[in-house]
């Protein structure tokens, strides 16, 4: 049996950064348009044995402990904490795992798998192949985590900076907190994905606290002056609103925040 039955697909330590008391967070359910002022973090973004019983949860626990320390340093000193050393390696791994471990990501892969299964005729598939395809959905969460670690080097060449919001605005997060966009190719690639890891202009955004966020970006497509001197980039209220709207669009079911004003 696994050591942990209640397995979270968004880390509890991560959501605690959006909590006033470290135990509860404000929740807005998008489908029901329902606000819960206080909900226990331990009850959010989890499923029993979501990753199975093969020790993936322990691997994630170890990764989260390292990431929690890294994010504390980022909040204190800004982008300097990410320059060189262990954090330079750890950050891409954590962000890629966070992207690939969510329920939303697993559902998209499962739907893709079922689509492949339906497109292939029964005559083409052997009995063994059918059994393999039918059993794959159960293995997707654990395999996604392993694959994410392998993919982390593909975003390591992106530049990284830290975003700060003003005191009058705050970042929100969700049950699908990593956002990938590509403004550079938004008008140049009408067909196909523009957010592949090798696409020029890729941007990856993830908030880590109400007033702190991480931004990966292609320095050959964008120039952000703040990164040249190790200082964080301060966002305007309008910038924060735009990023929060992206989070709303990217969310699977729920948005999370420290205060109600950012969820409306």
Short mmCIF file of C-alpha atoms in Angstrom, two decimals:
data_model
loop_
_atom_site.label_atom_id
_atom_site.label_comp_id
_atom_site.label_asym_id
_atom_site.label_seq_id
_atom_site.Cartn_x
_atom_site.Cartn_y
_atom_site.Cartn_z
CA UNK A 1 0.00 0.00 0.00
CA UNK A 2 1.11 3.56 -0.58
CA UNK A 3 2.35 5.55 2.38
CA UNK A 4 -0.05 8.34 1.46
CA UNK A 5 -3.67 7.76 0.51
CA UNK A 6 -4.69 11.41 0.09
CA UNK A 7 -2.52 12.50 -2.84
CA UNK A 8 -2.62 16.17 -3.89
CA UNK A 9 -2.17 17.19 -7.51
CA UNK A 10 -1.52 20.80 -6.45
CA UNK A 11 0.87 20.89 -3.46
CA UNK A 12 -0.52 21.98 -0.12
CA UNK A 13 2.57 24.10 0.59
CA UNK A 14 1.87 25.98 -2.64
CA UNK A 15 -1.73 26.81 -1.73
CA UNK A 16 -0.65 27.85 1.77
CA UNK A 17 1.13 30.80 0.17
CA UNK A 18 -2.33 32.09 -0.80
CA UNK A 19 -3.73 31.59 2.69
CA UNK A 20 -4.02 34.14 5.48
CA UNK A 21 -3.71 31.55 8.24
CA UNK A 22 -1.81 28.71 6.54
CA UNK A 23 -4.77 26.36 6.84
CA UNK A 24 -7.62 27.78 4.75
CA UNK A 25 -7.88 29.51 1.40
CA UNK A 26 -10.61 31.42 -0.41
CA UNK A 27 -12.14 29.43 -3.25
CA UNK A 28 -14.25 30.36 -6.26
CA UNK A 29 -15.87 27.55 -8.22
CA UNK A 30 -16.15 28.66 -11.85
CA UNK A 31 -18.98 26.40 -13.01
CA UNK A 32 -21.23 27.10 -10.03
CA UNK A 33 -20.10 30.73 -9.71
CA UNK A 34 -19.86 30.09 -5.99
CA UNK A 35 -17.49 31.74 -3.51
CA UNK A 36 -16.30 29.94 -0.37
CA UNK A 37 -14.55 32.38 1.94
CA UNK A 38 -12.69 29.68 3.87
CA UNK A 39 -12.03 26.14 2.78
CA UNK A 40 -9.41 23.80 4.22
CA UNK A 41 -6.35 23.49 1.99
CA UNK A 42 -6.03 19.80 2.83
CA UNK A 43 -9.43 19.23 1.20
CA UNK A 44 -8.43 20.80 -2.12
CA UNK A 45 -6.87 19.37 -5.29
CA UNK A 46 -6.50 15.76 -4.22
CA UNK A 47 -7.71 12.28 -4.98
CA UNK A 48 -7.13 9.02 -3.15
CA UNK A 49 -4.10 7.25 -4.62
CA UNK A 50 -4.08 9.69 -7.54
CA UNK A 51 -0.50 8.62 -8.44
CA UNK A 52 -0.95 4.98 -7.47
CA UNK A 53 1.11 2.98 -5.01
CA UNK A 54 4.58 3.09 -6.57
CA UNK A 55 6.21 5.78 -4.44
CA UNK A 56 5.58 8.79 -6.69
CA UNK A 57 3.94 10.64 -3.80
CA UNK A 58 7.15 10.35 -1.75
CA UNK A 59 9.18 11.68 -4.69
CA UNK A 60 6.80 14.64 -4.93
CA UNK A 61 7.03 15.25 -1.18
CA UNK A 62 10.82 15.50 -1.42
CA UNK A 63 10.59 17.85 -4.40
CA UNK A 64 8.05 20.04 -2.61
CA UNK A 65 10.28 20.40 0.45
CA UNK A 66 13.09 21.74 -1.74
CA UNK A 67 10.72 23.99 -3.69
CA UNK A 68 9.20 25.48 -0.53
CA UNK A 69 12.65 26.59 0.63
CA UNK A 70 13.43 27.99 -2.82
CA UNK A 71 10.23 30.02 -2.98
CA UNK A 72 10.85 31.49 0.47
CA UNK A 73 14.17 32.78 -0.83
CA UNK A 74 12.59 34.11 -4.01
CA UNK A 75 10.05 36.10 -1.98
CA UNK A 76 12.86 37.54 0.15
CA UNK A 77 15.51 38.42 -2.43
CA UNK A 78 13.86 38.16 -5.86
CA UNK A 79 15.45 36.79 -9.05
CA UNK A 80 18.91 36.66 -7.47
CA UNK A 81 17.80 33.51 -5.64
CA UNK A 82 17.38 31.75 -8.99
CA UNK A 83 20.75 32.65 -10.48
CA UNK A 84 22.99 29.61 -10.65
CA UNK A 85 23.32 26.83 -8.12
CA UNK A 86 20.70 24.31 -7.12
CA UNK A 87 17.70 26.58 -7.63
CA UNK A 88 18.58 27.12 -11.27
CA UNK A 89 18.13 23.36 -11.75
CA UNK A 90 15.29 22.87 -9.30
CA UNK A 91 12.91 25.54 -10.62
CA UNK A 92 12.37 24.07 -14.13
CA UNK A 93 11.83 20.64 -12.61
CA UNK A 94 9.26 21.88 -10.11
CA UNK A 95 7.36 23.97 -12.68
CA UNK A 96 7.25 21.16 -15.23
CA UNK A 97 6.07 18.69 -12.61
CA UNK A 98 3.46 21.17 -11.39
CA UNK A 99 2.22 21.53 -14.97
CA UNK A 100 2.06 17.79 -15.64
CA UNK A 101 0.68 16.56 -12.32
CA UNK A 102 -2.70 18.34 -12.27
CA UNK A 103 -6.07 16.73 -12.82
CA UNK A 104 -6.65 19.01 -15.81
CA UNK A 105 -3.49 17.75 -17.50
CA UNK A 106 -4.33 14.11 -16.77
CA UNK A 107 -7.82 14.55 -18.21
CA UNK A 108 -6.45 16.06 -21.41
CA UNK A 109 -4.06 13.12 -21.85
CA UNK A 110 -6.79 10.61 -21.11
CA UNK A 111 -9.09 12.21 -23.67
CA UNK A 112 -6.27 12.10 -26.21
CA UNK A 113 -5.69 8.43 -25.45
CA UNK A 114 -9.36 7.57 -25.85
CA UNK A 115 -9.38 9.50 -29.12
CA UNK A 116 -6.51 7.39 -30.42
CA UNK A 117 -8.27 4.24 -29.25
CA UNK A 118 -11.46 5.20 -31.10
CA UNK A 119 -9.63 6.21 -34.29
CA UNK A 120 -7.89 2.85 -34.59
CA UNK A 121 -10.02 0.11 -36.03
CA UNK A 122 -10.55 -3.09 -34.09
CA UNK A 123 -8.86 -5.00 -36.91
CA UNK A 124 -5.64 -3.00 -36.58
CA UNK A 125 -5.22 -3.51 -32.83
CA UNK A 126 -4.08 -6.81 -31.40
CA UNK A 127 -5.65 -8.03 -28.18
CA UNK A 128 -2.45 -7.15 -26.32
CA UNK A 129 -2.48 -3.64 -27.76
CA UNK A 130 -6.10 -3.17 -26.74
CA UNK A 131 -5.34 -4.26 -23.18
CA UNK A 132 -2.36 -1.90 -23.04
CA UNK A 133 -4.38 1.10 -24.27
CA UNK A 134 -7.26 0.31 -21.93
CA UNK A 135 -4.96 0.11 -18.90
CA UNK A 136 -2.93 3.24 -19.67
CA UNK A 137 -5.29 5.85 -18.09
CA UNK A 138 -4.58 4.48 -14.61
CA UNK A 139 -0.84 4.91 -15.13
CA UNK A 140 -1.00 8.40 -16.64
CA UNK A 141 -0.61 10.48 -13.42
CA UNK A 142 2.52 8.67 -12.22
CA UNK A 143 4.05 8.51 -15.69
CA UNK A 144 3.33 12.22 -16.25
CA UNK A 145 5.42 13.12 -13.22
CA UNK A 146 8.33 11.01 -14.42
CA UNK A 147 8.08 12.46 -17.92
CA UNK A 148 7.94 16.01 -16.53
CA UNK A 149 11.31 15.56 -14.83
CA UNK A 150 12.78 14.40 -18.13
CA UNK A 151 11.29 17.39 -19.97
CA UNK A 152 12.57 20.01 -17.50
CA UNK A 153 15.85 20.61 -19.41
CA UNK A 154 13.79 21.74 -22.41
CA UNK A 155 12.76 24.93 -20.60
CA UNK A 156 16.07 25.47 -18.81
CA UNK A 157 17.30 27.72 -21.60
CA UNK A 158 14.44 30.18 -21.06
CA UNK A 159 15.22 33.36 -19.13
CA UNK A 160 13.57 33.67 -15.72
CA UNK A 161 12.45 36.66 -13.73
CA UNK A 162 10.24 37.40 -10.74
CA UNK A 163 7.08 39.48 -10.96
CA UNK A 164 5.79 41.59 -8.07
CA UNK A 165 2.28 42.99 -7.81
CA UNK A 166 1.58 46.32 -6.17
CA UNK A 167 -0.01 46.52 -2.73
CA UNK A 168 -3.33 47.40 -4.39
CA UNK A 169 -3.47 44.21 -6.49
CA UNK A 170 -2.74 40.52 -6.05
CA UNK A 171 -2.16 37.42 -8.15
CA UNK A 172 -4.64 34.57 -7.93
CA UNK A 173 -4.01 30.90 -8.60
CA UNK A 174 -6.03 27.82 -9.47
CA UNK A 175 -6.19 24.04 -9.62
CA UNK A 176 -4.21 24.32 -12.86
CA UNK A 177 -1.66 26.99 -11.91
CA UNK A 178 0.96 26.85 -14.67
CA UNK A 179 0.11 28.95 -17.74
CA UNK A 180 1.85 28.57 -21.09
CA UNK A 181 1.32 31.25 -23.74
CA UNK A 182 3.12 32.56 -26.80
CA UNK A 183 2.34 36.19 -27.69
CA UNK A 184 5.19 36.17 -30.22
CA UNK A 185 3.51 33.54 -32.41
CA UNK A 186 -0.07 34.45 -31.55
CA UNK A 187 -0.68 35.99 -34.97
CA UNK A 188 1.86 33.96 -36.94
CA UNK A 189 0.71 30.39 -36.37
CA UNK A 190 -3.01 29.97 -37.04
CA UNK A 191 -2.65 26.17 -37.29
CA UNK A 192 -0.98 23.97 -34.69
CA UNK A 193 0.32 24.62 -31.21
CA UNK A 194 2.46 27.67 -30.44
CA UNK A 195 3.28 26.59 -26.89
CA UNK A 196 5.57 23.65 -27.60
CA UNK A 197 8.74 23.67 -25.55
CA UNK A 198 10.85 24.42 -28.63
CA UNK A 199 8.63 27.19 -30.01
CA UNK A 200 10.19 30.61 -30.25
CA UNK A 201 8.39 33.08 -27.99
CA UNK A 202 7.25 30.62 -25.33
CA UNK A 203 6.23 32.18 -22.00
CA UNK A 204 5.48 30.22 -18.81
CA UNK A 205 3.80 31.98 -15.90
CA UNK A 206 3.16 30.64 -12.41
CA UNK A 207 2.19 32.73 -9.36
CA UNK A 208 3.77 31.56 -6.10
CA UNK A 209 2.14 34.05 -3.69
CA UNK A 210 -0.38 36.92 -3.86
CA UNK A 211 2.40 39.40 -4.63
CA UNK A 212 5.02 37.16 -6.26
CA UNK A 213 5.10 35.20 -9.50
CA UNK A 214 7.67 33.43 -11.67
CA UNK A 215 7.98 34.16 -15.37
CA UNK A 216 9.95 32.06 -17.87
CA UNK A 217 10.37 33.71 -21.26
CA UNK A 218 12.31 33.45 -24.50
CA UNK A 219 14.93 36.21 -24.29
CA UNK A 220 15.36 36.08 -28.08
CA UNK A 221 11.74 37.11 -28.55
CA UNK A 222 11.26 39.49 -25.58
CA UNK A 223 13.44 41.92 -23.68
CA UNK A 224 12.68 42.53 -20.02
CA UNK A 225 15.03 45.17 -18.60
CA UNK A 226 14.48 44.12 -14.98
CA UNK A 227 16.37 40.88 -15.55
CA UNK A 228 19.59 42.65 -16.46
CA UNK A 229 20.28 43.86 -12.92
CA UNK A 230 18.71 41.07 -10.88
CA UNK A 231 15.68 43.14 -9.86
CA UNK A 232 12.10 41.91 -9.93
CA UNK A 233 9.62 43.38 -12.39
CA UNK A 234 6.79 45.31 -10.76
CA UNK A 235 3.45 44.77 -12.49
CA UNK A 236 0.81 47.45 -12.87
CA UNK A 237 -2.72 46.84 -11.66
CA UNK A 238 -3.72 46.31 -15.30
CA UNK A 239 -0.93 43.73 -15.75
CA UNK A 240 -2.13 41.79 -12.72
CA UNK A 241 -5.72 41.87 -13.96
CA UNK A 242 -4.61 40.46 -17.31
CA UNK A 243 -2.63 37.67 -15.65
CA UNK A 244 -5.56 36.86 -13.38
CA UNK A 245 -7.86 36.66 -16.40
CA UNK A 246 -5.43 34.18 -17.95
CA UNK A 247 -5.54 32.15 -14.73
CA UNK A 248 -9.34 32.16 -14.87
CA UNK A 249 -9.20 30.80 -18.41
CA UNK A 250 -6.56 28.22 -17.53
CA UNK A 251 -8.27 26.92 -14.38
CA UNK A 252 -9.97 23.54 -14.41
CA UNK A 253 -12.66 24.05 -11.75
CA UNK A 254 -11.47 26.33 -8.94
CA UNK A 255 -9.68 29.62 -8.39
CA UNK A 256 -7.86 30.37 -5.13
CA UNK A 257 -7.01 33.66 -3.48
CA UNK A 258 -6.23 35.31 -0.17
CA UNK A 259 -8.99 37.91 -0.64
CA UNK A 260 -12.36 38.13 -2.44
CA UNK A 261 -11.64 41.26 -4.49
CA UNK A 262 -9.27 39.39 -6.82
CA UNK A 263 -11.79 36.64 -7.60
CA UNK A 264 -14.46 38.83 -9.18
#
